[in-house]
Amino acid sequence: AFPFNEATGSLAADAAAGPQWLLLPTVAATVGLLWAVFSRPRSSPLAMAAVASETVEYTTIKFPPLKNDRVLRAARGEPVDRIPVWIMRQAGRYLPEYRKFMADKEFFQVCRNPKQVAEITLQPILRYNLDASIIFSDILVIPQAMGLSITLHPEKGPVFKDPVDNKAAWQKLQDELLQSLGVTVTSGMSSADKNKVLVENAAKLVSPSLDYVYDAITETRMQLDGRVPLLGFCGAPMTLAIYMIEGGASKTFSKTSKLMHGDPETAHQMLNVLAHMCAQYLLKQIRAGAQAVQVFDSFAGALSPDIWHKFSFPYMNLIAEVIKKECPQLPMICFAKDAHYGLNDLSKTKYDIIALDSSVDLGDCYKTMVAKGKGIQGNMDPTVLYAPPDKIREVISETMQKAFGDMPTIPTPVHCQHGPRDEP
């Protein structure tokens, strides 16, 4: 859906362990090309002789045995026999089978149909020899679970019927959420009191309202039949808040700036509720069968570094803390787009993989993150994918050489972003 503009590749941290984790780009026409470039088996004795640790499941559901765990081993920093490859689900929009399937369907209605979600999620897996899949869904299902009405417009993308752009709008939403929980709102309750109740009941705010997502994850894992792992995801609290405040996508983010600078207390209340909802949402995805999860802060660089450090980072960190407390060995990935100034702080969190965008130096960031025990994700300029095939190969080879020199067992990360909605 429109909120997702990012698809990224991922590497685990240990350079000596050999090739780790790569995500293919979302432009379907280039998949075969980059597969040929990146999926060649490597000759590293360490990689080939590695003994993988056992994948820990945090679900009571009995799924078919996993046949391909390259992505999960890479996320744990373990050696793999070759670079794992997976493709972000937006690639489906470029696949002819996806376009045919969606021709007469509404996006969010499909998201609520577990069997249809499973079918779309498996489309790239059936077409290409990939190493992981990611559930077909949307980051905006959480605002929908809060009772906000969202429509998708061909030109504008998501549009909120009632933006939550001031204190009165937030307090109105607080009251509606409390009423949905069966809590009587009294005149003596402060906004802080209401927030405390909402945070304590965050799990109830994402179920049963989002049970269709969990059902889709379970259905998809069953249909995958252990072929590859399944990833879940959510949007970061600040990205979700920006959509709610702006009422959709924005070029200036003026409403968000006004609220965060002018009424930070309200902004923090909103973000705190969203963060706890995101954490509970991901936990339920994991219980339903997700084998790794990713948090997308697509609007991380929308405003200033100071805004990100105050209004995004604490809540991204909160999500990781909650998940890792319950599921300490579950691989977690985070991506703060255009927030290079936040990489050092993110490296101190419990996320296993830190994503990079194309604005930073790949080699420098790789060395820095490896030293801190983190994997990286990123970061080739996605527009390169519109170049002729030979040029793509050349750019990728140069990127590898510049970042990693002649070390044959160092993997090459790629950061890829899909093109405009109306492009094939």
Tab-separated table of N, CA and C in Angstrom, residues 236-371:
chain	number	residue	atom	x	y	z
A	236	ALA	N	6.589	2.483	12.557
A	236	ALA	CA	7.068	3.075	13.798
A	236	ALA	C	6.044	4.082	14.322
A	237	PRO	N	5.989	4.273	15.649
A	237	PRO	CA	4.989	5.188	16.222
A	237	PRO	C	5.001	6.580	15.611
A	238	MET	N	6.182	7.180	15.389
A	238	MET	CA	6.184	8.535	14.852
A	238	MET	C	5.648	8.569	13.430
A	239	THR	N	5.976	7.558	12.636
A	239	THR	CA	5.440	7.512	11.274
A	239	THR	C	3.927	7.399	11.302
A	240	LEU	N	3.396	6.547	12.170
A	240	LEU	CA	1.946	6.414	12.287
A	240	LEU	C	1.323	7.717	12.782
A	241	ALA	N	1.966	8.348	13.763
A	241	ALA	CA	1.443	9.604	14.301
A	241	ALA	C	1.416	10.687	13.234
A	242	ILE	N	2.445	10.738	12.403
A	242	ILE	CA	2.481	11.747	11.343
A	242	ILE	C	1.316	11.561	10.384
A	243	TYR	N	1.049	10.324	9.995
A	243	TYR	CA	-0.111	10.077	9.138
A	243	TYR	C	-1.391	10.538	9.822
A	244	MET	N	-1.537	10.248	11.101
A	244	MET	CA	-2.741	10.623	11.837
A	244	MET	C	-2.873	12.133	11.969
A	245	ILE	N	-1.753	12.792	12.237
A	245	ILE	CA	-1.774	14.244	12.444
A	245	ILE	C	-1.990	14.983	11.125
A	246	GLU	N	-1.250	14.583	10.105
A	246	GLU	CA	-1.345	15.258	8.808
A	246	GLU	C	-2.627	14.890	8.061
A	247	GLY	N	-3.198	13.756	8.411
A	247	GLY	CA	-4.381	13.292	7.699
A	247	GLY	C	-4.040	12.575	6.411
A	248	GLY	N	-2.769	12.192	6.270
A	248	GLY	CA	-2.300	11.504	5.070
A	248	GLY	C	-0.848	11.839	4.829
A	249	ALA	N	-0.398	11.623	3.613
A	249	ALA	CA	0.977	11.973	3.268
A	249	ALA	C	1.135	13.491	3.241
A	250	SER	N	2.370	13.952	3.404
A	250	SER	CA	2.621	15.396	3.449
A	250	SER	C	3.999	15.708	2.890
A	251	LYS	N	4.126	16.911	2.334
A	251	LYS	CA	5.431	17.381	1.864
A	251	LYS	C	6.086	18.314	2.881
A	252	THR	N	5.275	18.961	3.711
A	252	THR	CA	5.807	19.954	4.647
A	252	THR	C	5.775	19.481	6.095
A	253	PHE	N	4.871	18.561	6.430
A	253	PHE	CA	4.705	18.047	7.799
A	253	PHE	C	4.455	19.193	8.785
A	254	SER	N	3.760	20.206	8.313
A	254	SER	CA	3.544	21.405	9.116
A	254	SER	C	2.665	21.148	10.335
A	255	LYS	N	1.636	20.324	10.171
A	255	LYS	CA	0.760	20.033	11.310
A	255	LYS	C	1.506	19.267	12.401
A	256	THR	N	2.346	18.356	11.967
A	256	THR	CA	3.130	17.576	12.929
A	256	THR	C	4.100	18.479	13.679
A	257	SER	N	4.777	19.354	12.954
A	257	SER	CA	5.715	20.282	13.580
A	257	SER	C	4.998	21.173	14.586
A	258	LYS	N	3.823	21.642	14.197
A	258	LYS	CA	3.048	22.508	15.089
A	258	LYS	C	2.685	21.791	16.378
A	259	LEU	N	2.240	20.542	16.272
A	259	LEU	CA	1.836	19.811	17.468
A	259	LEU	C	3.037	19.447	18.339
A	260	MET	N	4.104	18.942	17.717
A	260	MET	CA	5.238	18.483	18.506
A	260	MET	C	5.998	19.626	19.159
A	261	HIS	N	6.043	20.771	18.503
A	261	HIS	CA	6.691	21.934	19.110
A	261	HIS	C	5.757	22.675	20.055
A	262	GLY	N	4.473	22.741	19.670
A	262	GLY	CA	3.543	23.555	20.450
A	262	GLY	C	2.851	22.830	21.576
A	263	ASP	N	2.653	21.523	21.440
A	263	ASP	CA	1.975	20.745	22.475
A	263	ASP	C	2.630	19.369	22.580
A	264	PRO	N	3.877	19.351	23.039
A	264	PRO	CA	4.600	18.074	23.103
A	264	PRO	C	3.945	17.052	24.009
A	265	GLU	N	3.237	17.501	25.038
A	265	GLU	CA	2.584	16.560	25.950
A	265	GLU	C	1.559	15.704	25.209
A	266	THR	N	0.743	16.338	24.372
A	266	THR	CA	-0.245	15.593	23.595
A	266	THR	C	0.442	14.653	22.615
A	267	ALA	N	1.486	15.149	21.961
A	267	ALA	CA	2.212	14.310	21.010
A	267	ALA	C	2.790	13.079	21.691
A	268	HIS	N	3.372	13.255	22.866
A	268	HIS	CA	3.950	12.117	23.586
A	268	HIS	C	2.870	11.142	24.055
A	269	GLN	N	1.731	11.650	24.450
A	269	GLN	CA	0.640	10.754	24.835
A	269	GLN	C	0.222	9.874	23.652
A	270	MET	N	0.060	10.494	22.499
A	270	MET	CA	-0.313	9.751	21.303
A	270	MET	C	0.749	8.705	20.963
A	271	LEU	N	2.013	9.112	21.007
A	271	LEU	CA	3.108	8.209	20.658
A	271	LEU	C	3.241	7.062	21.652
A	272	ASN	N	2.994	7.335	22.913
A	272	ASN	CA	3.098	6.287	23.926
A	272	ASN	C	2.050	5.200	23.698
A	273	VAL	N	0.837	5.606	23.406
A	273	VAL	CA	-0.219	4.631	23.114
A	273	VAL	C	0.121	3.851	21.849
A	274	LEU	N	0.549	4.558	20.807
A	274	LEU	CA	0.905	3.890	19.560
A	274	LEU	C	2.047	2.897	19.763
A	275	ALA	N	3.043	3.269	20.547
A	275	ALA	CA	4.188	2.384	20.771
A	275	ALA	C	3.760	1.090	21.456
A	276	HIS	N	2.924	1.209	22.468
A	276	HIS	CA	2.467	0.000	23.164
A	276	HIS	C	1.541	-0.826	22.278
A	277	MET	N	0.750	-0.173	21.448
A	277	MET	CA	-0.068	-0.922	20.499
A	277	MET	C	0.813	-1.650	19.486
A	278	CYS	N	1.840	-0.981	18.975
A	278	CYS	CA	2.759	-1.607	18.022
A	278	CYS	C	3.432	-2.825	18.638
A	279	ALA	N	3.893	-2.671	19.871
A	279	ALA	CA	4.575	-3.782	20.533
A	279	ALA	C	3.641	-4.978	20.703
A	280	GLN	N	2.424	-4.723	21.160
A	280	GLN	CA	1.469	-5.812	21.339
A	280	GLN	C	1.055	-6.413	20.000
A	281	TYR	N	0.965	-5.573	18.993
A	281	TYR	CA	0.627	-6.023	17.646
A	281	TYR	C	1.693	-6.981	17.115
A	282	LEU	N	2.967	-6.620	17.291
A	282	LEU	CA	4.044	-7.490	16.839
A	282	LEU	C	4.091	-8.780	17.651
A	283	LEU	N	3.863	-8.689	18.957
A	283	LEU	CA	3.845	-9.899	19.781
A	283	LEU	C	2.776	-10.870	19.299
A	284	LYS	N	1.621	-10.336	18.952
A	284	LYS	CA	0.547	-11.201	18.469
A	284	LYS	C	0.871	-11.768	17.089
A	285	GLN	N	1.585	-11.001	16.272
A	285	GLN	CA	2.046	-11.545	14.995
A	285	GLN	C	3.000	-12.718	15.234
A	286	ILE	N	3.871	-12.545	16.206
A	286	ILE	CA	4.828	-13.607	16.528
A	286	ILE	C	4.106	-14.847	17.045
A	287	ARG	N	3.140	-14.658	17.928
A	287	ARG	CA	2.364	-15.794	18.446
A	287	ARG	C	1.593	-16.478	17.327
A	288	ALA	N	1.252	-15.716	16.295
A	288	ALA	CA	0.510	-16.288	15.165
A	288	ALA	C	1.414	-16.994	14.173
A	289	GLY	N	2.738	-16.789	14.298
A	289	GLY	CA	3.652	-17.501	13.431
A	289	GLY	C	4.751	-16.698	12.774
A	290	ALA	N	4.785	-15.377	12.959
A	290	ALA	CA	5.866	-14.580	12.367
A	290	ALA	C	7.202	-15.000	12.976
A	291	GLN	N	8.208	-15.187	12.138
A	291	GLN	CA	9.511	-15.692	12.592
A	291	GLN	C	10.569	-14.604	12.709
A	292	ALA	N	10.240	-13.394	12.307
A	292	ALA	CA	11.065	-12.204	12.488
A	292	ALA	C	10.129	-11.022	12.264
A	293	VAL	N	10.487	-9.850	12.803
A	293	VAL	CA	9.628	-8.679	12.627
A	293	VAL	C	10.470	-7.462	12.283
A	294	GLN	N	9.854	-6.537	11.569
A	294	GLN	CA	10.541	-5.328	11.123
A	294	GLN	C	9.694	-4.109	11.459
A	295	VAL	N	10.348	-3.035	11.929
A	295	VAL	CA	9.689	-1.773	12.258
A	295	VAL	C	10.154	-0.715	11.269
A	296	PHE	N	9.197	-0.106	10.568
A	296	PHE	CA	9.497	0.876	9.535
A	296	PHE	C	9.207	2.292	10.027
A	297	ASP	N	10.248	3.109	10.149
A	297	ASP	CA	10.057	4.531	10.453
A	297	ASP	C	10.262	5.307	9.156
A	298	SER	N	9.267	5.235	8.291
A	298	SER	CA	9.378	5.818	6.953
A	298	SER	C	9.518	7.330	6.980
A	299	PHE	N	8.976	7.965	8.014
A	299	PHE	CA	9.044	9.420	8.132
A	299	PHE	C	10.076	9.863	9.162
A	300	ALA	N	11.062	9.039	9.445
A	300	ALA	CA	12.055	9.370	10.469
A	300	ALA	C	12.744	10.699	10.181
A	301	GLY	N	13.041	10.952	8.910
A	301	GLY	CA	13.751	12.179	8.552
A	301	GLY	C	12.849	13.309	8.120
A	302	ALA	N	11.561	13.215	8.438
A	302	ALA	CA	10.612	14.232	7.981
A	302	ALA	C	10.882	15.600	8.603
A	303	LEU	N	11.289	15.599	9.851
A	303	LEU	CA	11.538	16.866	10.549
A	303	LEU	C	13.004	16.908	11.003
A	304	SER	N	13.299	17.543	12.101
A	304	SER	CA	14.694	17.747	12.503
A	304	SER	C	15.248	16.559	13.279
A	305	PRO	N	16.587	16.463	13.374
A	305	PRO	CA	17.181	15.425	14.225
A	305	PRO	C	16.678	15.498	15.660
A	306	ASP	N	16.488	16.711	16.163
A	306	ASP	CA	16.003	16.871	17.531
A	306	ASP	C	14.608	16.266	17.691
A	307	ILE	N	13.744	16.483	16.705
A	307	ILE	CA	12.396	15.901	16.751
A	307	ILE	C	12.482	14.381	16.749
A	308	TRP	N	13.330	13.816	15.882
A	308	TRP	CA	13.431	12.354	15.837
A	308	TRP	C	13.917	11.797	17.163
A	309	HIS	N	14.944	12.421	17.746
A	309	HIS	CA	15.490	11.913	19.001
A	309	HIS	C	14.480	12.007	20.143
A	310	LYS	N	13.631	13.014	20.100
A	310	LYS	CA	12.657	13.187	21.180
A	310	LYS	C	11.355	12.425	20.957
A	311	PHE	N	10.924	12.347	19.699
A	311	PHE	CA	9.581	11.836	19.430
A	311	PHE	C	9.543	10.494	18.684
A	312	SER	N	10.688	10.010	18.236
A	312	SER	CA	10.682	8.710	17.570
A	312	SER	C	11.535	7.689	18.298
A	313	PHE	N	12.786	8.025	18.518
A	313	PHE	CA	13.707	7.038	19.073
A	313	PHE	C	13.212	6.378	20.362
A	314	PRO	N	12.724	7.140	21.348
A	314	PRO	CA	12.311	6.473	22.600
A	314	PRO	C	11.239	5.418	22.380
A	315	TYR	N	10.384	5.644	21.400
A	315	TYR	CA	9.268	4.728	21.178
A	315	TYR	C	9.677	3.539	20.309
A	316	MET	N	10.626	3.737	19.400
A	316	MET	CA	11.192	2.590	18.688
A	316	MET	C	11.942	1.690	19.662
A	317	ASN	N	12.645	2.315	20.580
A	317	ASN	CA	13.372	1.558	21.595
A	317	ASN	C	12.404	0.794	22.498
A	318	LEU	N	11.302	1.429	22.860
A	318	LEU	CA	10.297	0.785	23.715
A	318	LEU	C	9.777	-0.500	23.068
A	319	ILE	N	9.507	-0.438	21.760
A	319	ILE	CA	8.994	-1.611	21.050
A	319	ILE	C	9.990	-2.763	21.143
A	320	ALA	N	11.258	-2.467	20.900
A	320	ALA	CA	12.280	-3.519	20.955
A	320	ALA	C	12.392	-4.095	22.359
A	321	GLU	N	12.318	-3.253	23.368
A	321	GLU	CA	12.409	-3.725	24.748
A	321	GLU	C	11.272	-4.684	25.076
A	322	VAL	N	10.067	-4.327	24.688
A	322	VAL	CA	8.907	-5.175	24.983
A	322	VAL	C	9.017	-6.514	24.259
A	323	ILE	N	9.363	-6.476	22.972
A	323	ILE	CA	9.442	-7.705	22.190
A	323	ILE	C	10.546	-8.611	22.721
A	324	LYS	N	11.723	-8.059	22.959
A	324	LYS	CA	12.848	-8.878	23.385
A	324	LYS	C	12.662	-9.436	24.799
A	325	LYS	N	11.882	-8.776	25.615
A	325	LYS	CA	11.587	-9.319	26.943
A	325	LYS	C	10.793	-10.605	26.831
A	326	GLU	N	9.853	-10.630	25.883
A	326	GLU	CA	9.001	-11.806	25.688
A	326	GLU	C	9.638	-12.826	24.740
A	327	CYS	N	10.368	-12.339	23.760
A	327	CYS	CA	10.917	-13.209	22.703
A	327	CYS	C	12.381	-12.837	22.469
A	328	PRO	N	13.254	-13.185	23.394
A	328	PRO	CA	14.642	-12.695	23.326
A	328	PRO	C	15.419	-13.118	22.090
A	329	GLN	N	15.065	-14.241	21.464
A	329	GLN	CA	15.815	-14.704	20.301
A	329	GLN	C	15.103	-14.433	18.977
A	330	LEU	N	14.030	-13.683	19.015
A	330	LEU	CA	13.288	-13.369	17.799
A	330	LEU	C	14.029	-12.258	17.043
A	331	PRO	N	14.430	-12.465	15.792
A	331	PRO	CA	15.141	-11.420	15.050
A	331	PRO	C	14.286	-10.178	14.840
A	332	MET	N	14.868	-9.014	15.109
A	332	MET	CA	14.184	-7.746	14.929
A	332	MET	C	15.010	-6.821	14.037
A	333	ILE	N	14.319	-6.111	13.155
A	333	ILE	CA	14.942	-5.192	12.214
A	333	ILE	C	14.275	-3.833	12.359
A	334	CYS	N	15.049	-2.766	12.257
A	334	CYS	CA	14.450	-1.430	12.262
A	334	CYS	C	15.015	-0.616	11.105
A	335	PHE	N	14.192	0.277	10.592
A	335	PHE	CA	14.610	1.140	9.490
A	335	PHE	C	14.105	2.551	9.737
A	336	ALA	N	15.029	3.465	10.028
A	336	ALA	CA	14.695	4.873	10.223
A	336	ALA	C	15.180	5.633	8.995
A	337	LYS	N	14.302	5.808	8.043
A	337	LYS	CA	14.673	6.397	6.757
A	337	LYS	C	15.110	7.852	6.903
A	338	ASP	N	16.233	8.166	6.267
A	338	ASP	CA	16.780	9.534	6.242
A	338	ASP	C	17.175	10.036	7.628
A	339	ALA	N	17.417	9.137	8.560
A	339	ALA	CA	17.804	9.540	9.919
A	339	ALA	C	19.193	9.007	10.236
A	340	HIS	N	20.157	9.357	9.393
A	340	HIS	CA	21.532	8.899	9.599
A	340	HIS	C	22.069	9.330	10.945
A	341	TYR	N	21.546	10.447	11.449
A	341	TYR	CA	21.979	10.970	12.746
A	341	TYR	C	21.498	10.088	13.901
A	342	GLY	N	20.628	9.147	13.629
A	342	GLY	CA	20.123	8.276	14.684
A	342	GLY	C	20.753	6.904	14.722
A	343	LEU	N	21.674	6.621	13.798
A	343	LEU	CA	22.233	5.275	13.706
A	343	LEU	C	22.977	4.867	14.972
A	344	ASN	N	23.713	5.796	15.569
A	344	ASN	CA	24.458	5.465	16.788
A	344	ASN	C	23.505	5.076	17.913
A	345	ASP	N	22.416	5.825	18.062
A	345	ASP	CA	21.442	5.491	19.108
A	345	ASP	C	20.763	4.158	18.820
A	346	LEU	N	20.412	3.924	17.575
A	346	LEU	CA	19.754	2.663	17.229
A	346	LEU	C	20.676	1.474	17.467
A	347	SER	N	21.984	1.690	17.306
A	347	SER	CA	22.926	0.595	17.527
A	347	SER	C	22.980	0.170	18.987
A	348	LYS	N	22.463	0.997	19.873
A	348	LYS	CA	22.461	0.683	21.302
A	348	LYS	C	21.171	-0.003	21.752
A	349	THR	N	20.238	-0.178	20.830
A	349	THR	CA	18.965	-0.817	21.153
A	349	THR	C	19.070	-2.326	20.998
A	350	LYS	N	17.958	-3.009	21.193
A	350	LYS	CA	17.928	-4.467	21.085
A	350	LYS	C	17.542	-4.952	19.693
A	351	TYR	N	17.444	-4.042	18.727
A	351	TYR	CA	17.242	-4.484	17.354
A	351	TYR	C	18.491	-5.218	16.887
A	352	ASP	N	18.300	-6.287	16.140
A	352	ASP	CA	19.430	-7.074	15.662
A	352	ASP	C	20.022	-6.507	14.376
A	353	ILE	N	19.163	-5.933	13.535
A	353	ILE	CA	19.574	-5.405	12.240
A	353	ILE	C	19.188	-3.934	12.154
A	354	ILE	N	20.151	-3.086	11.809
A	354	ILE	CA	19.904	-1.657	11.647
A	354	ILE	C	19.951	-1.332	10.159
A	355	ALA	N	18.867	-0.791	9.640
A	355	ALA	CA	18.794	-0.494	8.214
A	355	ALA	C	19.457	0.841	7.894
A	356	LEU	N	20.017	0.912	6.694
A	356	LEU	CA	20.660	2.128	6.210
A	356	LEU	C	19.964	2.585	4.939
A	357	ASP	N	19.923	3.888	4.721
A	357	ASP	CA	19.459	4.368	3.424
A	357	ASP	C	20.670	4.784	2.602
A	358	SER	N	20.433	5.224	1.390
A	358	SER	CA	21.534	5.470	0.460
A	358	SER	C	22.292	6.769	0.723
A	359	SER	N	21.958	7.482	1.792
A	359	SER	CA	22.645	8.745	2.081
A	359	SER	C	23.908	8.550	2.907
A	360	VAL	N	24.161	7.317	3.376
A	360	VAL	CA	25.321	7.086	4.233
A	360	VAL	C	26.336	6.199	3.536
A	361	ASP	N	27.559	6.218	4.027
A	361	ASP	CA	28.624	5.400	3.461
A	361	ASP	C	28.482	3.970	3.972
A	362	LEU	N	28.298	3.051	3.052
A	362	LEU	CA	28.031	1.666	3.405
A	362	LEU	C	29.180	1.022	4.167
A	363	GLY	N	30.391	1.173	3.648
A	363	GLY	CA	31.532	0.543	4.287
A	363	GLY	C	31.774	1.048	5.692
A	364	ASP	N	31.710	2.371	5.879
A	364	ASP	CA	31.928	2.948	7.206
A	364	ASP	C	30.868	2.464	8.189
A	365	CYS	N	29.601	2.479	7.748
A	365	CYS	CA	28.526	2.053	8.639
A	365	CYS	C	28.627	0.571	8.961
A	366	TYR	N	29.025	-0.219	7.974
A	366	TYR	CA	29.172	-1.658	8.207
A	366	TYR	C	30.209	-1.912	9.298
A	367	LYS	N	31.375	-1.261	9.179
A	367	LYS	CA	32.425	-1.456	10.167
A	367	LYS	C	31.964	-1.006	11.555
A	368	THR	N	31.269	0.122	11.594
A	368	THR	CA	30.797	0.643	12.875
A	368	THR	C	29.801	-0.302	13.534
A	369	MET	N	28.842	-0.775	12.747
A	369	MET	CA	27.807	-1.638	13.305
A	369	MET	C	28.337	-3.019	13.679
A	370	VAL	N	29.259	-3.554	12.880
A	370	VAL	CA	29.866	-4.837	13.214
A	370	VAL	C	30.568	-4.749	14.564
A	371	ALA	N	31.262	-3.629	14.788
A	371	ALA	CA	31.970	-3.445	16.052
A	371	ALA	C	31.014	-3.410	17.237
